[in-house]
mmCIF file of C-alpha atoms in Angstrom:
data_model
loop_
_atom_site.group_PDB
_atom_site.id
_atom_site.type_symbol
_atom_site.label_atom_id
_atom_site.label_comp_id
_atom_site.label_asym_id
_atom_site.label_seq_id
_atom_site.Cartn_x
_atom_site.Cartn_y
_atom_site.Cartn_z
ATOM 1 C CA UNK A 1 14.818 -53.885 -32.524
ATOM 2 C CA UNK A 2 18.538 -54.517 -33.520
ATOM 3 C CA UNK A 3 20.963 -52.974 -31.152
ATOM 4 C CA UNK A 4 24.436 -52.343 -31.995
ATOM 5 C CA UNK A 5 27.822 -50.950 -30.317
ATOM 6 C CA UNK A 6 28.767 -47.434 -31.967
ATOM 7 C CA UNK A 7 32.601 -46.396 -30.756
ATOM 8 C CA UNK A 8 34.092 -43.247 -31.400
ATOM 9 C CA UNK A 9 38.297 -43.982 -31.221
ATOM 10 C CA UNK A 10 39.452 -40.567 -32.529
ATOM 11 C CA UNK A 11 38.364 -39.097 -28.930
ATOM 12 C CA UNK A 12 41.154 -41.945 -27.977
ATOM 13 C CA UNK A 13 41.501 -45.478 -28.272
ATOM 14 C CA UNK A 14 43.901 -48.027 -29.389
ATOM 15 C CA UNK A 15 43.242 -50.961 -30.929
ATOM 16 C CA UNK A 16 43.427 -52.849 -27.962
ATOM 17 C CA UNK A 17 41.091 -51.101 -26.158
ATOM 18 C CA UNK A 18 38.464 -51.462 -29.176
ATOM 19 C CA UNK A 19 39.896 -55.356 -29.774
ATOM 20 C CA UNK A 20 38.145 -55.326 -25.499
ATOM 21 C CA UNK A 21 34.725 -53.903 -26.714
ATOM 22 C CA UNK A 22 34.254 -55.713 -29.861
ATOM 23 C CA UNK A 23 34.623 -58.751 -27.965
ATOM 24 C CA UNK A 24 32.372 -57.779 -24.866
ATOM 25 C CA UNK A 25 29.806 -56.550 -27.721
ATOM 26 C CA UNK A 26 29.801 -60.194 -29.507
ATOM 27 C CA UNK A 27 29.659 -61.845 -25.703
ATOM 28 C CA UNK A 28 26.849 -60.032 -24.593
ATOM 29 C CA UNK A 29 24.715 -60.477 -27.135
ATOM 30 C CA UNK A 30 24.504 -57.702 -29.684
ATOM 31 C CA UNK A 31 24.301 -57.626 -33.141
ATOM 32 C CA UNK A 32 27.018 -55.858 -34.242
ATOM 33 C CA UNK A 33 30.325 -53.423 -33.724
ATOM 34 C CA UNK A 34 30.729 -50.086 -36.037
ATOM 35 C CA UNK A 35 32.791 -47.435 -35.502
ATOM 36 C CA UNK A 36 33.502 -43.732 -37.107
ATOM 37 C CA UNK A 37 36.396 -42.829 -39.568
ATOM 38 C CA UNK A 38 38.040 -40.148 -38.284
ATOM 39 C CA UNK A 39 41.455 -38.860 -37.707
ATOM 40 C CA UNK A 40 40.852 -35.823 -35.785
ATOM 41 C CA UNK A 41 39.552 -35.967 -31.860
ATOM 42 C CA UNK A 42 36.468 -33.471 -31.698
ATOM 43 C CA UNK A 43 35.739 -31.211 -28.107
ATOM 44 C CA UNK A 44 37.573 -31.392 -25.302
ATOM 45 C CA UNK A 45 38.906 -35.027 -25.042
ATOM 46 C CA UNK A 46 42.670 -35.545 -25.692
ATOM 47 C CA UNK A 47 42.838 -38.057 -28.441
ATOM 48 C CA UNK A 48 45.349 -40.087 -26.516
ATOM 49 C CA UNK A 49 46.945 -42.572 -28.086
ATOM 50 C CA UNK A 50 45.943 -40.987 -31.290
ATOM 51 C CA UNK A 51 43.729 -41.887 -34.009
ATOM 52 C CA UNK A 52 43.262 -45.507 -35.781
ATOM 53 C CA UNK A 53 42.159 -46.160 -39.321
ATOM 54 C CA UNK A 54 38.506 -47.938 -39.331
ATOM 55 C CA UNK A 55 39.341 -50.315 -42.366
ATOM 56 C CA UNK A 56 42.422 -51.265 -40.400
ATOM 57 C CA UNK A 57 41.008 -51.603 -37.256
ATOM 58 C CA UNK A 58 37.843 -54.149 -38.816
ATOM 59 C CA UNK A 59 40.403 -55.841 -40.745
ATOM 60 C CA UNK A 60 42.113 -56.968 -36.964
ATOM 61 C CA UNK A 61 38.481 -57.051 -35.490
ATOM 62 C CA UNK A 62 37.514 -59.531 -38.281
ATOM 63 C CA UNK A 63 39.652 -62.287 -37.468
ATOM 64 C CA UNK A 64 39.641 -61.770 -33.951
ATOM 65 C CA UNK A 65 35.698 -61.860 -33.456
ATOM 66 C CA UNK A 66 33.129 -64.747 -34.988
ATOM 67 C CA UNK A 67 29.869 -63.580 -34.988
ATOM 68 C CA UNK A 68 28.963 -59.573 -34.484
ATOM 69 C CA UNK A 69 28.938 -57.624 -38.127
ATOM 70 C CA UNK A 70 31.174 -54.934 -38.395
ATOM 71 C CA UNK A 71 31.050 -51.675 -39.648
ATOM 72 C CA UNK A 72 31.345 -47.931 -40.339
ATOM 73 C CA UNK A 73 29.251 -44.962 -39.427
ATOM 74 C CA UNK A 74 30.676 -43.206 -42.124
ATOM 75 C CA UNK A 75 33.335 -44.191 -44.088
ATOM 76 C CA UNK A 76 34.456 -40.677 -45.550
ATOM 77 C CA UNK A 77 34.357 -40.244 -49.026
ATOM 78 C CA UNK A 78 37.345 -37.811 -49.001
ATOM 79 C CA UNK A 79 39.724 -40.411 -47.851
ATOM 80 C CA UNK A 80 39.405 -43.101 -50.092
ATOM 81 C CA UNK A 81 39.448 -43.268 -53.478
ATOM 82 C CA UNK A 82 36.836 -45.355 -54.658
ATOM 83 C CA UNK A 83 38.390 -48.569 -56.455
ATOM 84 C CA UNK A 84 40.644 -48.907 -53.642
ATOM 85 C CA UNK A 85 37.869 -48.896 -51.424
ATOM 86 C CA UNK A 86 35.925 -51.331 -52.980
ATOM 87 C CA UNK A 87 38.954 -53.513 -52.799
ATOM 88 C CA UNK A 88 39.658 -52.912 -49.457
ATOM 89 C CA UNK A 89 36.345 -53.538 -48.430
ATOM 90 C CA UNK A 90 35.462 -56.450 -50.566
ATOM 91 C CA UNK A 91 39.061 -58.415 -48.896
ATOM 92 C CA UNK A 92 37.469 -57.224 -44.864
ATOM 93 C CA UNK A 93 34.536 -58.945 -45.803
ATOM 94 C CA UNK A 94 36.376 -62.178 -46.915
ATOM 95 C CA UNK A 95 38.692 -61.846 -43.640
ATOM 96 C CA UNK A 96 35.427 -61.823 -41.623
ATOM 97 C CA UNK A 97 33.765 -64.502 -43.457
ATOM 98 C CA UNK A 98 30.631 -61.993 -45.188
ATOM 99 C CA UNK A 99 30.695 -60.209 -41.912
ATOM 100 C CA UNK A 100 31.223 -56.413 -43.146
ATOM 101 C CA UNK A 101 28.703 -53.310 -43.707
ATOM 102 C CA UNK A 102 29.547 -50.250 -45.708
ATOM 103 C CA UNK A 103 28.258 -46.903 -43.951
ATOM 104 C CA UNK A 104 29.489 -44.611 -46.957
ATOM 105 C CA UNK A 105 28.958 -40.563 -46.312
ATOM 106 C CA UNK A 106 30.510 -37.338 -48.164
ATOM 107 C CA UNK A 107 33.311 -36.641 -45.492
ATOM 108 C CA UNK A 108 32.343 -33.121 -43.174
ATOM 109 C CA UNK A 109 35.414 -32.302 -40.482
ATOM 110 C CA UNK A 110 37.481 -29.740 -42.508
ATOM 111 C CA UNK A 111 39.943 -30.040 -39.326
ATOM 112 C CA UNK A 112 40.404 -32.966 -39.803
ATOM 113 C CA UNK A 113 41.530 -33.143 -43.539
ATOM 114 C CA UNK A 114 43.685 -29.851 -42.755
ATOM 115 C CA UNK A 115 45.555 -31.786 -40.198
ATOM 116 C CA UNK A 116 46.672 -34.708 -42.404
ATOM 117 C CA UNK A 117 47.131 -32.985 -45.335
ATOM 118 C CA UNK A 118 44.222 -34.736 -46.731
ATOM 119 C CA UNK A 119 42.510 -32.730 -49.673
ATOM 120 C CA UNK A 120 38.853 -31.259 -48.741
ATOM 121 C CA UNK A 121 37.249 -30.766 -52.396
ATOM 122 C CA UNK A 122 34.157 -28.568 -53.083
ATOM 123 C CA UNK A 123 31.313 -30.722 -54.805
ATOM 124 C CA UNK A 124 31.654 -33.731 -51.826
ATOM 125 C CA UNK A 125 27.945 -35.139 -52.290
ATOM 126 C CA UNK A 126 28.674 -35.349 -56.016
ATOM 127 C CA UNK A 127 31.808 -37.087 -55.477
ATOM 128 C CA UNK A 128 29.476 -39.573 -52.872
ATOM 129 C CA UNK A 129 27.164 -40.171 -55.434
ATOM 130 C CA UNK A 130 29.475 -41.486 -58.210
ATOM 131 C CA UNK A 131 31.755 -43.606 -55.336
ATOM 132 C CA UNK A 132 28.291 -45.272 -54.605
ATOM 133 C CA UNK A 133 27.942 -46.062 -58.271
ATOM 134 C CA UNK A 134 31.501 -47.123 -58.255
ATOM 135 C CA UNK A 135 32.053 -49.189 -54.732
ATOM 136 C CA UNK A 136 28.523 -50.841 -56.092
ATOM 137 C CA UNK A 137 29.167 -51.049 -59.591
ATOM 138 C CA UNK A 138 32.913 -53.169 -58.937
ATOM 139 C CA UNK A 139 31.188 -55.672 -56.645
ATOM 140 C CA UNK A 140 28.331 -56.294 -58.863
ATOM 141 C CA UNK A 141 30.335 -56.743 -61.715
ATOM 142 C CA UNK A 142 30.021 -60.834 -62.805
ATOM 143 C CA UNK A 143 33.048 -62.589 -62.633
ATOM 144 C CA UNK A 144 34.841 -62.494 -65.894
ATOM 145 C CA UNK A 145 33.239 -59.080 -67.201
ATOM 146 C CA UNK A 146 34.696 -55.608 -66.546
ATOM 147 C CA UNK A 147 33.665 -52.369 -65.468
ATOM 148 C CA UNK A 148 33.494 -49.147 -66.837
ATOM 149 C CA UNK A 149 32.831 -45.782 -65.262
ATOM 150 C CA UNK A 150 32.660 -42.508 -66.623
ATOM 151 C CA UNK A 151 32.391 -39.382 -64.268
ATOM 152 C CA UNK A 152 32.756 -35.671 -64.113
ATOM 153 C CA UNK A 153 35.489 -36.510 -60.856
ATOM 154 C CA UNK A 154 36.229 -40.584 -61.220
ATOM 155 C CA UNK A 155 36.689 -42.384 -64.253
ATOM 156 C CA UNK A 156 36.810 -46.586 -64.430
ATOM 157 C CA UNK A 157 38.546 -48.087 -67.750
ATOM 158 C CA UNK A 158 38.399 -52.302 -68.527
ATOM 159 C CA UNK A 159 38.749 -52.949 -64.804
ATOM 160 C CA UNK A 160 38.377 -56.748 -63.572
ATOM 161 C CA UNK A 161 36.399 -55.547 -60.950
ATOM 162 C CA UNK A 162 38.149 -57.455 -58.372
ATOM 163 C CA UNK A 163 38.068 -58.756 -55.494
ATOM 164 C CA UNK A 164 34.663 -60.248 -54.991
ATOM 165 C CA UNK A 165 33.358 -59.858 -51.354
ATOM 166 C CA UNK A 166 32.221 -63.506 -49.701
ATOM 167 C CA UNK A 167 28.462 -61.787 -49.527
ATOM 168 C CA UNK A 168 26.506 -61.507 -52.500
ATOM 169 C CA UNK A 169 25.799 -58.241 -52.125
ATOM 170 C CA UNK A 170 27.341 -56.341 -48.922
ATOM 171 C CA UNK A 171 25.029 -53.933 -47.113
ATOM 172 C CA UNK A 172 25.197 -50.226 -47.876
ATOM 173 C CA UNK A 173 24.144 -47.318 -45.432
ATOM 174 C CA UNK A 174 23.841 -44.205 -45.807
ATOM 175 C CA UNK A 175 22.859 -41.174 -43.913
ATOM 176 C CA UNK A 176 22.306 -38.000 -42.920
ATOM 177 C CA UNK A 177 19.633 -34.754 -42.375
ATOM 178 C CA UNK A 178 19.599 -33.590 -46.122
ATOM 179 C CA UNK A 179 16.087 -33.038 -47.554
ATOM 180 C CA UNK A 180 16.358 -33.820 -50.869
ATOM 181 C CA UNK A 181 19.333 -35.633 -52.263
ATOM 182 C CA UNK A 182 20.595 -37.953 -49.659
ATOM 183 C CA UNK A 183 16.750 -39.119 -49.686
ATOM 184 C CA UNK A 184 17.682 -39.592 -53.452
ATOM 185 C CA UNK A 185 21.012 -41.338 -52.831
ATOM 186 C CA UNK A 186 19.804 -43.888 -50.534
ATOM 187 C CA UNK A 187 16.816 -44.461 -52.535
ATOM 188 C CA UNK A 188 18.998 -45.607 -55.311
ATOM 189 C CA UNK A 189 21.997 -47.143 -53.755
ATOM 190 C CA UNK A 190 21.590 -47.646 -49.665
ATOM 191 C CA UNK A 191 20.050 -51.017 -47.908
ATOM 192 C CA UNK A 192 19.891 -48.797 -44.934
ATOM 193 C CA UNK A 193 19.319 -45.479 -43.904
ATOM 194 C CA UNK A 194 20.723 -43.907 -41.005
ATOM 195 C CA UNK A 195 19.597 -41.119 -38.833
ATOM 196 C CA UNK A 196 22.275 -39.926 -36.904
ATOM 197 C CA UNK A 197 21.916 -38.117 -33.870
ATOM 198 C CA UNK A 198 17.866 -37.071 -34.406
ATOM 199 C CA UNK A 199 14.589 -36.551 -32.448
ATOM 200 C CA UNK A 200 12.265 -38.619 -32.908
ATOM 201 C CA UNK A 201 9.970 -36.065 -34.541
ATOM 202 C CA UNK A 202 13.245 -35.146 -36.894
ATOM 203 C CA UNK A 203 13.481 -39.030 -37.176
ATOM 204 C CA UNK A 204 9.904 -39.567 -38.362
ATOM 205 C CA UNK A 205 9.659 -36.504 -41.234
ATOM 206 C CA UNK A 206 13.377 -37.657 -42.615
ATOM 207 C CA UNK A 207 12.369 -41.315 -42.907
ATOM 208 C CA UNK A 208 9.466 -40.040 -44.672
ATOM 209 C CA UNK A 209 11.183 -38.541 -47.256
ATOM 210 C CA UNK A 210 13.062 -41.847 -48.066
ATOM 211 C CA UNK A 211 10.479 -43.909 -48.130
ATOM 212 C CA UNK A 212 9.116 -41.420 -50.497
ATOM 213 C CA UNK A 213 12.020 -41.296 -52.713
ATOM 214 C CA UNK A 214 11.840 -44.807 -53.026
ATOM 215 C CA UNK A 215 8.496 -44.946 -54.290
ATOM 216 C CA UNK A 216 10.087 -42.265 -56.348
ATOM 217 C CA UNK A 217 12.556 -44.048 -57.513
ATOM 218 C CA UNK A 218 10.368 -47.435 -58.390
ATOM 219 C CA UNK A 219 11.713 -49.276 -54.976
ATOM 220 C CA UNK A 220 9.673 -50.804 -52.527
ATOM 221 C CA UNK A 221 10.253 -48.277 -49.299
ATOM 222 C CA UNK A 222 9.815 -51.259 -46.917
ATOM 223 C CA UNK A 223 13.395 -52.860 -48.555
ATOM 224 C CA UNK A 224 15.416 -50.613 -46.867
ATOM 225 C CA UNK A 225 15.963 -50.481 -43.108
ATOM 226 C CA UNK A 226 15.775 -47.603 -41.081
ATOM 227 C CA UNK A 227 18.194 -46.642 -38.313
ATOM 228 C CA UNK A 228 19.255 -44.073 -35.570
ATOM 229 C CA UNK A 229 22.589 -43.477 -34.132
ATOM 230 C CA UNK A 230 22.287 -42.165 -30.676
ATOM 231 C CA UNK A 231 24.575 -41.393 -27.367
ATOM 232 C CA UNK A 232 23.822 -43.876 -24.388
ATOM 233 C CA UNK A 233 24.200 -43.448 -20.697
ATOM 234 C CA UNK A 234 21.777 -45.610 -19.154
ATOM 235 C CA UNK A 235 21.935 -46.668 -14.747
ATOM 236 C CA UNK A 236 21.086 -48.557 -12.497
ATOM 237 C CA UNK A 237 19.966 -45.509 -10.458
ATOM 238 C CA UNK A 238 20.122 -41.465 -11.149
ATOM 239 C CA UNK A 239 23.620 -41.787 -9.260
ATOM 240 C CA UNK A 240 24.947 -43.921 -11.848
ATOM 241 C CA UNK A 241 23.462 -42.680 -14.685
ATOM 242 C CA UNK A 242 24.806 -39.137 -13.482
ATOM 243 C CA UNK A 243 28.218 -40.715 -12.930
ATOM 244 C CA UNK A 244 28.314 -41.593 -16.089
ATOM 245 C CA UNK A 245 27.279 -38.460 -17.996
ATOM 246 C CA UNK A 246 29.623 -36.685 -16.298
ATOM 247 C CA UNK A 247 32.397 -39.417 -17.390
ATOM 248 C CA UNK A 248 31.651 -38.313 -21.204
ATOM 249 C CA UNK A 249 31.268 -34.549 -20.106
ATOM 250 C CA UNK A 250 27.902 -34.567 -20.805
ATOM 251 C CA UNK A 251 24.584 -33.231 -18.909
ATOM 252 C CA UNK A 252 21.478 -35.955 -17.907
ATOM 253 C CA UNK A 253 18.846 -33.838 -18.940
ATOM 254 C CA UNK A 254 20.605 -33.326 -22.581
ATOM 255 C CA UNK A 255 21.356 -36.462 -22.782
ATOM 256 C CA UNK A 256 17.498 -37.643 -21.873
ATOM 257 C CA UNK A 257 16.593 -35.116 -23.948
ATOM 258 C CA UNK A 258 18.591 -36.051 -26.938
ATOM 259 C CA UNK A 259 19.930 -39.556 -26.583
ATOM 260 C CA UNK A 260 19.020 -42.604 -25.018
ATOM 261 C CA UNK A 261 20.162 -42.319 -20.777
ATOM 262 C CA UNK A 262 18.844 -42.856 -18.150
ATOM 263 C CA UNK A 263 17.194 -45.536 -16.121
ATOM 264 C CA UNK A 264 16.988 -49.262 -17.957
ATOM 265 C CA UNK A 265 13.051 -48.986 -17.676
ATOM 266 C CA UNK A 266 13.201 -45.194 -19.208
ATOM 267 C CA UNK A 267 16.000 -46.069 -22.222
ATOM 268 C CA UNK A 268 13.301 -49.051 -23.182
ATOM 269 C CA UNK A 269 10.618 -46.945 -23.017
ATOM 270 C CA UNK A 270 12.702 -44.222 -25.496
ATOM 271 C CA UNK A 271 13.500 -46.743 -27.967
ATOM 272 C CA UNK A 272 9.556 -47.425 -27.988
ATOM 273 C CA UNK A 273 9.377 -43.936 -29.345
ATOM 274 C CA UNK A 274 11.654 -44.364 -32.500
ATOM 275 C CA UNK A 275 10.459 -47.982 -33.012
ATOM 276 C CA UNK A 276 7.107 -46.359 -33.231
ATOM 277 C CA UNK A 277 8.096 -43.663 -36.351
ATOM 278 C CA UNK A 278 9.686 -46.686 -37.987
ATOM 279 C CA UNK A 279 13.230 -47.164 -36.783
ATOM 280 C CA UNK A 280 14.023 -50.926 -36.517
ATOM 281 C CA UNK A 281 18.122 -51.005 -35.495
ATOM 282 C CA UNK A 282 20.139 -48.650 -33.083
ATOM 283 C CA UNK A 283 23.453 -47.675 -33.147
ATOM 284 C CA UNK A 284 24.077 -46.936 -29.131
ATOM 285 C CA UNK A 285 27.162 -44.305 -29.498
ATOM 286 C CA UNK A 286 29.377 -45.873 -26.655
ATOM 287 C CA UNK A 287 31.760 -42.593 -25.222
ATOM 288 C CA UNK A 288 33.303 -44.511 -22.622
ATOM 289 C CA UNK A 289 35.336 -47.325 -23.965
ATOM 290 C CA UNK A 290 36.844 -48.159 -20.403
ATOM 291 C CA UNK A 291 33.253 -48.704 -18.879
ATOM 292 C CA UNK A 292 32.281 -52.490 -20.333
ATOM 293 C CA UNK A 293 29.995 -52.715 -17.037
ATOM 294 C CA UNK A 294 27.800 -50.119 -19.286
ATOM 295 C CA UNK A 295 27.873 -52.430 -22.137
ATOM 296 C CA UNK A 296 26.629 -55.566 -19.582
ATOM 297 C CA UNK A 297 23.712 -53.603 -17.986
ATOM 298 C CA UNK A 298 22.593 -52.593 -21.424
ATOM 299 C CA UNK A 299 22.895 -56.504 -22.561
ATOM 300 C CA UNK A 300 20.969 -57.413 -19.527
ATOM 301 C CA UNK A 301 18.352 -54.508 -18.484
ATOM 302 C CA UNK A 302 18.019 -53.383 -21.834
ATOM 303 C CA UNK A 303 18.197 -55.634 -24.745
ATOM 304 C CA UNK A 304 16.641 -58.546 -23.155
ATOM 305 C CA UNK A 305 13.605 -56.169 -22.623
ATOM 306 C CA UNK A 306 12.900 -55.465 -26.620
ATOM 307 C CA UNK A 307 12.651 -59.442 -27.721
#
C-alpha cells in the first residue's frame, strides 16, 4: 500500500509552509506530495495568506525536493486551457526530473470561478473528455510529427506538440463518483483511478464499474491502479487524536466513520479494509499543515506497519 501526503492550501498556506511538508513528506518516507487546485477556501477556515496556484507551487516543489512524485488531486479543467496545460505540465516534469502526475477532473466550485472571474461553462465533462484526448494526444505525439484535434469546444491545427515531458508517458488520474462516464473516461485515458472521499462499500461498487469499463473498453482492468483520497487524524492516544480533530474542526466519530483517525493500530487496521476491495495507494488528506509531528507518527506507527 502506497501512501501519499494530500494538502489542501486554499484553506491557507503559503508556499513556504507547503515547501516545510513536501520536504518532511520526502524525509519520512512517503511516496509522494499532491495537492488540490483551488482558489477559493471552502467552510469556515480563513484562507490566510490566500490561495497558491498548484502548477506553480510543483514547479518550486520540483527543484526543491529529489525523490517524492508530485501531483494534483484535480487539476480543474476550467482553468486551463488544454495546450497550455500540456506544456506546462510536460516543462514540471522536466524541472523534477520525470517526477510529475496529472490528476485531471471537470472543475466543480462555482464560487470559486465567480470569485476570479474565471468562466464556469455548461457541458464540463465534455470539455474533460476532449482535454484528456488533447493533454494525451500532445505528449504522445513523436518528435517531428504534429498534432491535430478537432472538437465540438477545442480545436488543435499543425501543432509541434511540444514540449516533451522527461517520462515516456506521465501518469494520468482521474476520479470521481459518476456511474457511467467517468468509468468510461478513465477506462480510456486514466493510469489511475481515484476515489475521493468514499466508504469502503462506495469504494468497492465504483472500482467495479472501472474495471468493468475496461474490459469494456478492450483494456486489461488490472493496468490501472486504484486509489482513495481520505482525511487523516490518527494519535497516539484518544486525547491526541481528539486534539487533533478538533484542530481541523472536525468530530472523531465522523472522522472514524468516514476517514482514516484514530489510533495507529485502528488507521492500519482501516486501510486493511480498502486494501481488501482493491485499493492499492492512499492519498492521506493532511488539514493541518502546521502539525508535521502528525506526518512523523504516521511515517513511524503507520506506514512502517503496511510493508
Amino acid at each position: 500500500m502506497d501512501l501519499r501526503i494530500f494538502t489542501e492550501p486554499q484553506q491557507g498556506a503559503s508556499y513556504d509552509t507547503l515547501l516545510r511538508v513536501a520536504k518532511a513528506t520526502e524525509d519520512l518516507g512517503f511516496d509522494a506530495f499532491f495537492r488540490s487546485d483551488h482558489y477559493l477556501r471552502m467552510g469556515g477556515a480563513d484562507g490566510l495568506p490566500g490561495p497558491t496556484d498548484a502548477w506553480i507551487t510543483l514547479a518550486g516543489l520540483a527543484r526543491e525536493t529529489k525523490r517524492i512524485r508530485l501531483g494534483t488531486l484535480m487539476t480543474a479543467g476550467t482553468f486551463r486551457l488544454p495546450g497550455v496545460l500540456a506544456i506546462q505540465v510536460a516543462q514540471v516534469d522536466q524541472m523534477s526530473g520525470g517526477r510529475i502526475e496529472l490528476g485531471l477532473g471537470a472543475g466543480w466550485f462555482e464560487e470559486e470561478h465567480k470569485a476570479y472571474g474565471i468562466p464556469f461553462p455548461a457541458e464540463r465533462l465534455a470539455r474533460l473528455e476532449e482535454q484528456l484526448a488533447i493533454v494525451t494526444g500532445l505528449w504522445a505525439t513523436k518528435p517531428g510529427a504534429t498534432f491535430d484535434y478537432a472538437g465540438v469546444h477545442y480545436q488543435v491545427e499543425n501543432s509541434p506538440a511540444l514540449p516533451k515531458p522527461v517520462q515516456e508517458k506521465i501518469p494520468v488520474l482521474i476520479g470521481g463518483h459518476g456511474a457511467k462516464r467517468t468509468p468510461r473516461l478513465a477506462a480510456r485515458y486514466a493510469d489511475e483511478f481515484n476515489m475521493p472521499f468514499a466508504s469502503i462499500a462506495d469504494s468497492e461498487r465504483q472500482f467495479g464499474r472501472v474495471r468493468a469499463a475496461a474490459t469494456e473498453a478492450g483494456r486489461a482492468p488490472g493496468d490501472l491502479v486504484y486509489s482513495n483520497a481520505l482525511v487523516v487524524c490518527v494519535g497516539k492516544d484518544d486525547a491526541e487524536v481528539a486534539r487533533r480533530a478538533a484542530a481541523i474542526g472536525r468530530d472523531v466519530a465522523e472522522l472514524k466513520a468516514n476517514g482514516l483517525a484514530g489510533s495507529p493500530d485502528e488507521v492500519v487496521e482501516r486501510i486493511a479494509a480498502y486494501e481488501a476491495v482493491g485499493s492499492s495507494r492512499l492519498y492521506l488528506q493532511l488539514l493541518d499543515l502546521g502539525d508535521l509531528e502528525h506526518l512523523e507518527l504516521i511515517s513511524s506507527r503507520v506506514q512502517t506497519q503496511l510493508g
